[in-house]
Tab-separated table of C-alpha atoms in Angstrom:
chain	number	residue	atom	x	y	z
L	97	MET	CA	29.420	6.857	-174.556
L	98	ARG	CA	28.303	8.102	-171.142
L	99	VAL	CA	24.662	8.952	-170.677
L	100	ARG	CA	23.407	11.782	-168.427
L	101	HIS	CA	20.985	10.605	-165.809
L	102	LEU	CA	19.143	11.371	-162.693
L	103	THR	CA	20.383	9.523	-159.581
L	104	ALA	CA	18.262	7.313	-157.360
L	105	LYS	CA	18.748	9.851	-154.558
L	106	THR	CA	16.902	12.393	-156.797
L	107	LEU	CA	14.162	9.922	-157.388
L	108	LEU	CA	13.971	9.067	-153.723
L	109	ALA	CA	13.396	12.667	-152.759
L	110	THR	CA	10.604	12.801	-155.313
L	111	SER	CA	9.004	9.446	-154.650
L	112	LEU	CA	8.785	9.963	-150.845
L	113	LEU	CA	6.030	12.436	-151.599
L	114	ALA	CA	3.889	9.560	-152.742
L	115	SER	CA	1.937	7.875	-149.955
L	116	SER	CA	1.000	4.627	-151.630
L	117	LEU	CA	2.373	1.854	-153.765
L	118	LEU	CA	2.331	2.666	-157.476
L	119	LEU	CA	1.716	-0.120	-159.983
L	120	ALA	CA	2.301	0.256	-163.668
L	121	GLY	CA	1.750	-2.622	-166.121
L	122	CYS	CA	2.164	-5.092	-163.294
L	123	GLY	CA	0.424	-8.357	-164.011
L	124	GLU	CA	0.672	-11.107	-161.436
L	125	ALA	CA	3.611	-11.342	-158.983
L	126	GLY	CA	6.261	-13.773	-160.062
L	127	SER	CA	6.916	-17.186	-158.679
L	128	GLY	CA	9.279	-17.619	-155.761
L	129	GLY	CA	10.414	-21.089	-156.787
L	130	GLY	CA	13.561	-20.222	-158.604
L	131	GLU	CA	12.995	-22.405	-161.642
L	132	ALA	CA	13.687	-20.866	-165.044
L	133	GLU	CA	10.556	-20.521	-167.197
L	134	PRO	CA	11.219	-22.108	-170.616
L	135	THR	CA	9.001	-19.664	-172.417
L	136	SER	CA	10.804	-16.834	-174.157
L	137	SER	CA	14.397	-15.851	-174.501
L	138	GLY	CA	16.423	-12.664	-175.114
L	139	THR	CA	19.433	-12.032	-177.259
L	140	SER	CA	21.529	-14.408	-175.127
L	141	GLY	CA	19.233	-17.327	-175.960
L	142	ALA	CA	18.650	-17.956	-172.277
L	143	ALA	CA	15.266	-18.778	-170.856
L	144	ASP	CA	13.188	-16.313	-168.797
L	145	CYS	CA	14.195	-16.237	-165.109
L	146	ALA	CA	11.324	-16.013	-162.637
L	147	PRO	CA	11.678	-14.002	-159.400
L	148	VAL	CA	12.902	-15.905	-156.393
L	149	ALA	CA	11.731	-14.667	-152.975
L	150	GLY	CA	14.309	-14.351	-150.175
L	151	ASP	CA	15.279	-12.370	-147.100
L	152	LYS	CA	18.606	-11.000	-148.289
L	153	LEU	CA	19.330	-8.745	-151.232
L	154	VAL	CA	22.691	-8.649	-153.045
L	155	VAL	CA	23.775	-5.962	-155.448
L	156	LEU	CA	24.999	-7.185	-158.820
L	157	THR	CA	28.290	-5.653	-159.934
L	158	ASP	CA	27.942	-2.941	-162.536
L	159	ASP	CA	30.868	-4.331	-164.488
L	160	LYS	CA	30.388	-2.222	-167.610
L	161	GLY	CA	30.086	1.099	-165.743
L	162	LEU	CA	26.437	2.095	-166.353
L	163	GLN	CA	26.355	4.223	-163.246
L	164	ASN	CA	28.550	7.214	-162.432
L	165	SER	CA	30.927	7.248	-159.478
L	166	ASP	CA	29.003	8.846	-156.618
L	167	ASN	CA	31.728	8.339	-154.031
L	168	ILE	CA	31.556	10.247	-150.781
L	169	ILE	CA	33.953	13.223	-150.898
L	170	PRO	CA	34.500	16.211	-148.549
L	171	ALA	CA	33.612	19.574	-150.071
L	172	VAL	CA	35.282	22.400	-148.107
L	173	ASN	CA	35.121	26.150	-148.285
L	174	LYS	CA	38.430	27.249	-149.882
L	175	ALA	CA	38.979	30.216	-147.561
L	176	ALA	CA	38.491	27.998	-144.551
L	177	ALA	CA	40.805	25.344	-145.951
L	178	ASP	CA	43.463	27.976	-146.688
L	179	LYS	CA	43.277	29.355	-143.157
L	180	ASN	CA	43.183	25.917	-141.482
L	181	PRO	CA	44.908	23.304	-143.763
L	182	GLU	CA	44.373	20.658	-141.075
L	183	ILE	CA	40.660	20.653	-141.923
L	184	LEU	CA	41.331	18.797	-145.215
L	185	ASP	CA	43.777	16.450	-143.535
L	186	LEU	CA	41.206	15.497	-140.888
L	187	LEU	CA	38.367	14.988	-143.391
L	188	ASN	CA	40.699	13.004	-145.706
L	189	SER	CA	41.315	10.622	-142.784
L	190	VAL	CA	37.570	9.949	-142.750
L	191	SER	CA	37.590	9.251	-146.482
L	192	ALA	CA	40.461	6.779	-146.006
L	193	ALA	CA	38.490	4.841	-143.353
L	194	LEU	CA	35.210	4.730	-145.240
L	195	ASP	CA	34.042	2.207	-147.790
L	196	THR	CA	30.630	1.071	-149.080
L	197	ASP	CA	30.247	-1.785	-146.603
L	198	LYS	CA	30.960	0.579	-143.672
L	199	LEU	CA	28.504	3.101	-145.163
L	200	ILE	CA	25.867	0.427	-145.336
L	201	GLN	CA	26.474	-0.422	-141.691
L	202	LEU	CA	26.217	3.259	-140.729
L	203	ASN	CA	22.855	3.500	-142.527
L	204	LYS	CA	21.655	0.307	-140.933
L	205	ALA	CA	22.514	1.599	-137.465
L	206	VAL	CA	20.489	4.796	-138.063
L	207	ASP	CA	17.681	3.722	-140.386
L	208	ILE	CA	16.973	0.232	-139.095
L	209	ASP	CA	18.443	-0.055	-135.630
L	210	ARG	CA	17.209	3.488	-134.832
L	211	LYS	CA	20.336	4.872	-133.248
L	212	THR	CA	20.986	8.568	-133.551
L	213	SER	CA	23.438	9.888	-136.194
L	214	THR	CA	25.427	11.498	-133.370
L	215	GLU	CA	26.024	8.306	-131.412
L	216	VAL	CA	26.660	6.291	-134.608
L	217	ALA	CA	29.261	8.836	-135.760
L	218	ALA	CA	30.971	8.793	-132.342
L	219	GLU	CA	31.204	4.999	-132.460
L	220	PHE	CA	32.667	5.144	-135.990
L	221	VAL	CA	35.342	7.697	-135.028
L	222	THR	CA	36.332	5.676	-132.003
L	223	THR	CA	36.363	2.290	-133.774
L	224	ASN	CA	38.365	3.596	-136.651
L	225	LYS	CA	40.778	5.612	-134.434
L	226	LEU	CA	40.076	8.861	-136.159
L	227	GLU	CA	40.517	11.191	-133.192
L	228	ALA	CA	43.128	13.832	-133.871
L	229	THR	CA	46.452	13.637	-132.042
L	230	ASP	CA	47.105	17.323	-132.599
L	231	LYS	CA	44.648	19.413	-130.491
L	232	SER	CA	45.765	22.853	-131.759
L	233	GLY	CA	42.571	23.625	-133.753
L	234	SER	CA	40.583	26.708	-132.591
L	235	GLY	CA	37.602	28.708	-133.631
L	236	LYS	CA	34.010	27.979	-134.592
L	237	LEU	CA	33.263	25.720	-137.544
L	238	VAL	CA	29.854	24.779	-138.928
L	239	VAL	CA	29.581	21.489	-140.862
L	240	GLY	CA	26.548	21.277	-143.128
L	241	ALA	CA	24.382	18.302	-144.004
L	242	ALA	CA	21.703	17.558	-146.565
L	243	ASN	CA	18.371	16.606	-145.085
L	244	PHE	CA	18.598	12.787	-145.236
L	245	SER	CA	19.972	10.440	-142.600
L	246	GLU	CA	23.074	9.140	-144.399
L	247	ASN	CA	24.394	12.641	-145.075
L	248	VAL	CA	23.611	13.791	-141.497
L	249	THR	CA	25.560	10.822	-140.152
L	250	LEU	CA	28.583	11.624	-142.391
L	251	ALA	CA	28.387	15.252	-141.325
L	252	GLU	CA	28.398	14.185	-137.704
L	253	ILE	CA	31.488	12.089	-138.392
L	254	TYR	CA	33.184	15.078	-139.931
L	255	GLY	CA	32.113	17.214	-136.964
L	256	ALA	CA	33.411	14.666	-134.404
L	257	VAL	CA	36.815	14.445	-136.060
L	258	LEU	CA	37.174	18.213	-136.335
L	259	LYS	CA	36.024	18.634	-132.694
L	260	SER	CA	38.679	16.108	-131.616
L	261	ALA	CA	41.326	18.468	-133.057
L	262	GLY	CA	40.184	21.293	-130.792
L	263	PHE	CA	37.697	23.135	-133.039
L	264	ASP	CA	34.384	24.337	-131.711
L	265	VAL	CA	32.046	22.488	-134.135
L	266	GLU	CA	28.353	22.736	-134.882
L	267	VAL	CA	26.700	20.224	-137.223
L	268	ARG	CA	23.750	21.771	-138.972
L	269	THR	CA	21.191	20.034	-141.210
L	270	ILE	CA	20.435	22.524	-143.968
L	271	GLY	CA	18.350	20.981	-146.734
L	272	ASN	CA	18.963	20.237	-150.395
L	273	ARG	CA	22.017	21.131	-152.474
L	274	GLU	CA	20.425	24.234	-153.812
L	275	THR	CA	20.180	25.443	-150.187
L	276	TYR	CA	23.469	24.317	-148.595
L	277	LEU	CA	25.821	24.881	-151.516
L	278	PRO	CA	25.552	28.724	-151.505
L	279	ALA	CA	26.205	28.685	-147.760
L	280	LEU	CA	29.286	26.546	-148.314
L	281	GLU	CA	30.575	28.820	-151.097
L	282	LYS	CA	29.962	31.919	-148.893
L	283	GLY	CA	31.771	30.408	-145.937
L	284	ASP	CA	28.789	30.087	-143.599
L	285	LEU	CA	29.560	26.396	-143.718
L	286	VAL	CA	33.092	24.976	-143.663
L	287	ALA	CA	32.411	21.556	-145.091
L	288	VAL	CA	29.693	19.236	-146.391
L	289	PRO	CA	29.892	15.510	-147.234
L	290	GLU	CA	29.211	15.342	-150.958
L	291	TYR	CA	28.752	12.830	-153.798
L	292	ALA	CA	31.338	13.188	-156.468
L	293	ALA	CA	29.445	12.528	-159.701
L	294	THR	CA	26.289	14.299	-158.617
L	295	LEU	CA	28.177	17.418	-157.500
L	296	ALA	CA	30.348	17.400	-160.678
L	297	ASP	CA	27.268	17.498	-162.872
L	298	PHE	CA	25.476	19.975	-160.594
L	299	LEU	CA	28.345	22.447	-160.731
L	300	ASN	CA	28.886	21.862	-164.433
L	301	ALA	CA	25.203	22.737	-165.146
L	302	LYS	CA	25.435	25.750	-162.812
L	303	ILE	CA	28.580	27.102	-164.524
L	304	ASN	CA	28.112	25.963	-168.107
L	305	GLY	CA	24.355	25.827	-168.439
L	306	ALA	CA	21.579	23.294	-167.830
L	307	ASP	CA	22.232	21.596	-171.187
L	308	ALA	CA	25.944	21.084	-170.537
L	309	LYS	CA	27.100	17.519	-171.270
L	310	SER	CA	27.718	15.378	-168.144
L	311	VAL	CA	31.325	15.407	-166.939
L	312	ALA	CA	30.921	12.539	-164.510
L	313	SER	CA	32.246	9.052	-165.213
L	314	ASP	CA	32.098	5.556	-163.749
L	315	GLU	CA	35.771	6.040	-162.921
L	316	ILE	CA	36.171	8.027	-159.708
L	317	ALA	CA	39.525	9.498	-160.718
L	318	THR	CA	38.052	10.841	-163.971
L	319	THR	CA	35.086	12.254	-162.038
L	320	VAL	CA	37.262	13.970	-159.458
L	321	ALA	CA	39.483	15.438	-162.234
L	322	ALA	CA	36.416	17.007	-163.817
L	323	LEU	CA	34.987	18.124	-160.487
L	324	THR	CA	38.153	19.835	-159.078
L	325	PRO	CA	38.255	22.915	-161.424
L	326	LEU	CA	34.453	23.318	-161.227
L	327	ALA	CA	34.808	23.352	-157.405
L	328	GLU	CA	37.593	25.922	-157.615
L	329	GLN	CA	35.351	28.194	-159.659
L	330	SER	CA	32.798	27.895	-156.873
L	331	LYS	CA	35.322	28.828	-154.148
L	332	LEU	CA	35.461	25.234	-152.970
L	333	VAL	CA	38.274	22.672	-152.549
L	334	MET	CA	37.617	18.993	-152.678
L	335	GLY	CA	39.132	16.482	-150.268
L	336	GLU	CA	40.080	12.911	-151.170
L	337	ALA	CA	37.275	10.680	-152.467
L	338	SER	CA	36.437	7.687	-150.252
L	339	ALA	CA	35.825	4.165	-151.554
L	340	ALA	CA	32.210	4.499	-150.232
L	341	GLN	CA	29.615	4.891	-152.913
L	342	ASP	CA	25.936	5.886	-152.681
L	343	GLN	CA	24.686	5.457	-156.207
L	344	ASN	CA	22.143	3.525	-158.301
L	345	ALA	CA	22.484	-0.214	-158.036
L	346	PHE	CA	20.474	-3.228	-159.040
L	347	ALA	CA	19.741	-6.022	-156.575
L	348	VAL	CA	18.351	-9.530	-156.617
L	349	THR	CA	17.722	-11.910	-153.763
L	350	GLN	CA	20.622	-14.058	-152.644
L	351	GLU	CA	18.497	-17.029	-153.491
L	352	PHE	CA	18.039	-15.780	-157.077
L	353	ALA	CA	21.790	-15.128	-157.419
L	354	ASP	CA	22.630	-18.604	-156.119
L	355	ALA	CA	20.008	-20.341	-158.369
L	356	HIS	CA	21.374	-18.666	-161.461
L	357	LYS	CA	25.015	-18.357	-160.409
L	358	VAL	CA	25.163	-14.582	-161.088
L	359	THR	CA	27.201	-11.845	-159.314
L	360	SER	CA	27.245	-9.187	-162.038
L	361	LEU	CA	24.887	-7.600	-164.515
L	362	SER	CA	26.851	-9.198	-167.422
L	363	GLU	CA	26.368	-12.607	-165.883
L	364	LEU	CA	22.684	-11.928	-165.371
L	365	ALA	CA	22.304	-10.989	-169.062
L	366	ALA	CA	24.023	-14.244	-170.124
L	367	ALA	CA	21.919	-16.405	-167.700
L	368	CYS	CA	18.469	-14.837	-168.136
L	369	GLY	CA	16.466	-13.877	-171.231
L	370	GLY	CA	13.424	-12.305	-169.656
L	371	LEU	CA	13.167	-10.644	-166.236
L	372	THR	CA	10.662	-8.683	-164.167
L	373	LEU	CA	12.160	-5.308	-163.145
L	374	ALA	CA	10.985	-3.244	-160.190
L	375	GLY	CA	11.660	0.482	-160.152
L	376	PRO	CA	10.217	3.913	-159.663
L	377	ALA	CA	7.701	5.082	-162.310
L	378	GLU	CA	10.420	6.976	-164.109
L	379	CYS	CA	12.599	3.876	-164.706
L	380	PRO	CA	11.386	2.922	-168.239
L	381	ASP	CA	12.293	6.408	-169.424
L	382	ARG	CA	15.592	7.025	-167.566
L	383	PRO	CA	18.868	6.022	-169.211
L	384	PHE	CA	20.351	4.904	-165.926
L	385	CYS	CA	17.551	2.488	-165.352
L	386	GLN	CA	15.642	0.191	-167.782
L	387	PRO	CA	16.998	1.668	-171.096
L	388	GLY	CA	20.516	1.693	-169.689
L	389	LEU	CA	20.314	-1.945	-168.644
L	390	GLU	CA	18.976	-2.827	-172.132
L	391	ASP	CA	21.552	-0.765	-174.032
L	392	THR	CA	24.612	-1.459	-171.892
L	393	TYR	CA	23.995	-5.078	-170.890
L	394	SER	CA	21.435	-6.299	-173.465
L	395	LEU	CA	19.184	-7.325	-170.627
L	396	VAL	CA	15.618	-8.256	-171.626
L	397	PHE	CA	12.639	-7.487	-169.484
L	398	SER	CA	9.323	-9.248	-169.875
L	399	ASP	CA	7.628	-7.023	-167.283
L	400	PHE	CA	8.141	-3.796	-165.367
L	401	LYS	CA	6.488	-3.033	-162.017
L	402	SER	CA	6.426	0.507	-160.632
L	403	TYR	CA	6.818	1.149	-156.903
L	404	ASP	CA	7.529	3.963	-154.539
L	405	PHE	CA	11.308	3.915	-154.241
L	406	GLY	CA	11.344	2.819	-150.603
L	407	LEU	CA	9.246	-0.264	-151.440
L	408	ILE	CA	11.332	-1.667	-154.312
L	409	GLY	CA	13.623	-3.776	-152.098
L	410	ALA	CA	10.673	-5.360	-150.332
L	411	ALA	CA	9.077	-6.176	-153.665
L	412	VAL	CA	12.149	-8.030	-154.806
L	413	ARG	CA	12.390	-9.892	-151.434
L	414	LYS	CA	8.774	-10.967	-151.772
L	415	GLY	CA	9.372	-12.375	-155.263
L	416	GLU	CA	7.255	-9.770	-157.035
L	417	ALA	CA	10.188	-8.865	-159.289
L	418	ALA	CA	13.451	-10.589	-160.126
L	419	ILE	CA	15.676	-7.447	-159.957
L	420	GLY	CA	15.099	-3.896	-158.587
L	421	LEU	CA	16.720	-0.503	-158.437
L	422	VAL	CA	18.195	0.226	-154.987
L	423	LEU	CA	20.842	2.488	-153.511
L	424	SER	CA	24.246	0.884	-153.146
L	425	SER	CA	24.500	2.107	-149.489
L	426	ASP	CA	21.021	1.024	-148.396
L	427	GLY	CA	21.186	-0.079	-144.788
L	428	SER	CA	18.961	-3.057	-145.573
L	429	LEU	CA	21.817	-4.597	-147.642
L	430	ALA	CA	23.841	-5.135	-144.460
L	431	ALA	CA	24.872	-8.721	-143.785
L	432	SER	CA	22.733	-10.280	-141.118
């Protein structure tokens, strides 16, 4: 049974208001040695696995589908799409070129290498040969973006591709979904890069009430099938979903993964009985986080450490926790 949850992006927006590291039931930081502690064991009978410090994080595969499919997908004003069908074709070409590894690289370029979203978008369009061959587009289009760097970069990519087709394009950073979605529905914006599962549940709650059961799924085709009629009721049309996902994920250091020979959450549950988990303060109460890991994978946690969302990855790298909640498109996950 699917469980309704808040996404890490929601938590990030909240946790960035905090200015210091939060610690909840921490105890001492774990060892960085990588040796299993033969103390207690979980349902698998495996010994506890101590944290292992390292420079590189790797995301463990969510092989049982705990998280919903938050793939990047174009949301387009229906009237604009009806008037200019090429808009969807152009934005679908972006979806076809985009996967999670490329999204990680885009985020690294902006958030770590400190390039601008505009120049990173231009490089992406050129490298992936996304410039339009038909230059017949005309008229003013405004592409909207949520107010965080990844979405701004994606909006700049949309804008650059539409501009290459002859449209006069402005990319405008608007704010949160509650702010930009009405503008998109009204037609003040022509398109916004969206996240399939999050948008599906947002529109479902808007149309069917705050207590409406989640319609999102870990399967992107199922999520899009639920999203499409909700979008139509909101005067929107959805483009094709990309393979790129920005959703909750759980990471360990490469050194930990190598020491315990794990690449998935199921393998982690079989290899380790007790783990230290790093997450935002809400994690022990949120079904996508600690309870979901326990219920879906039978993972056992000997300790939980609470951090501001932006500091979780660093805590895992330092060996303060064996596993931590991250975003699957975090630029720091880029291969060095």
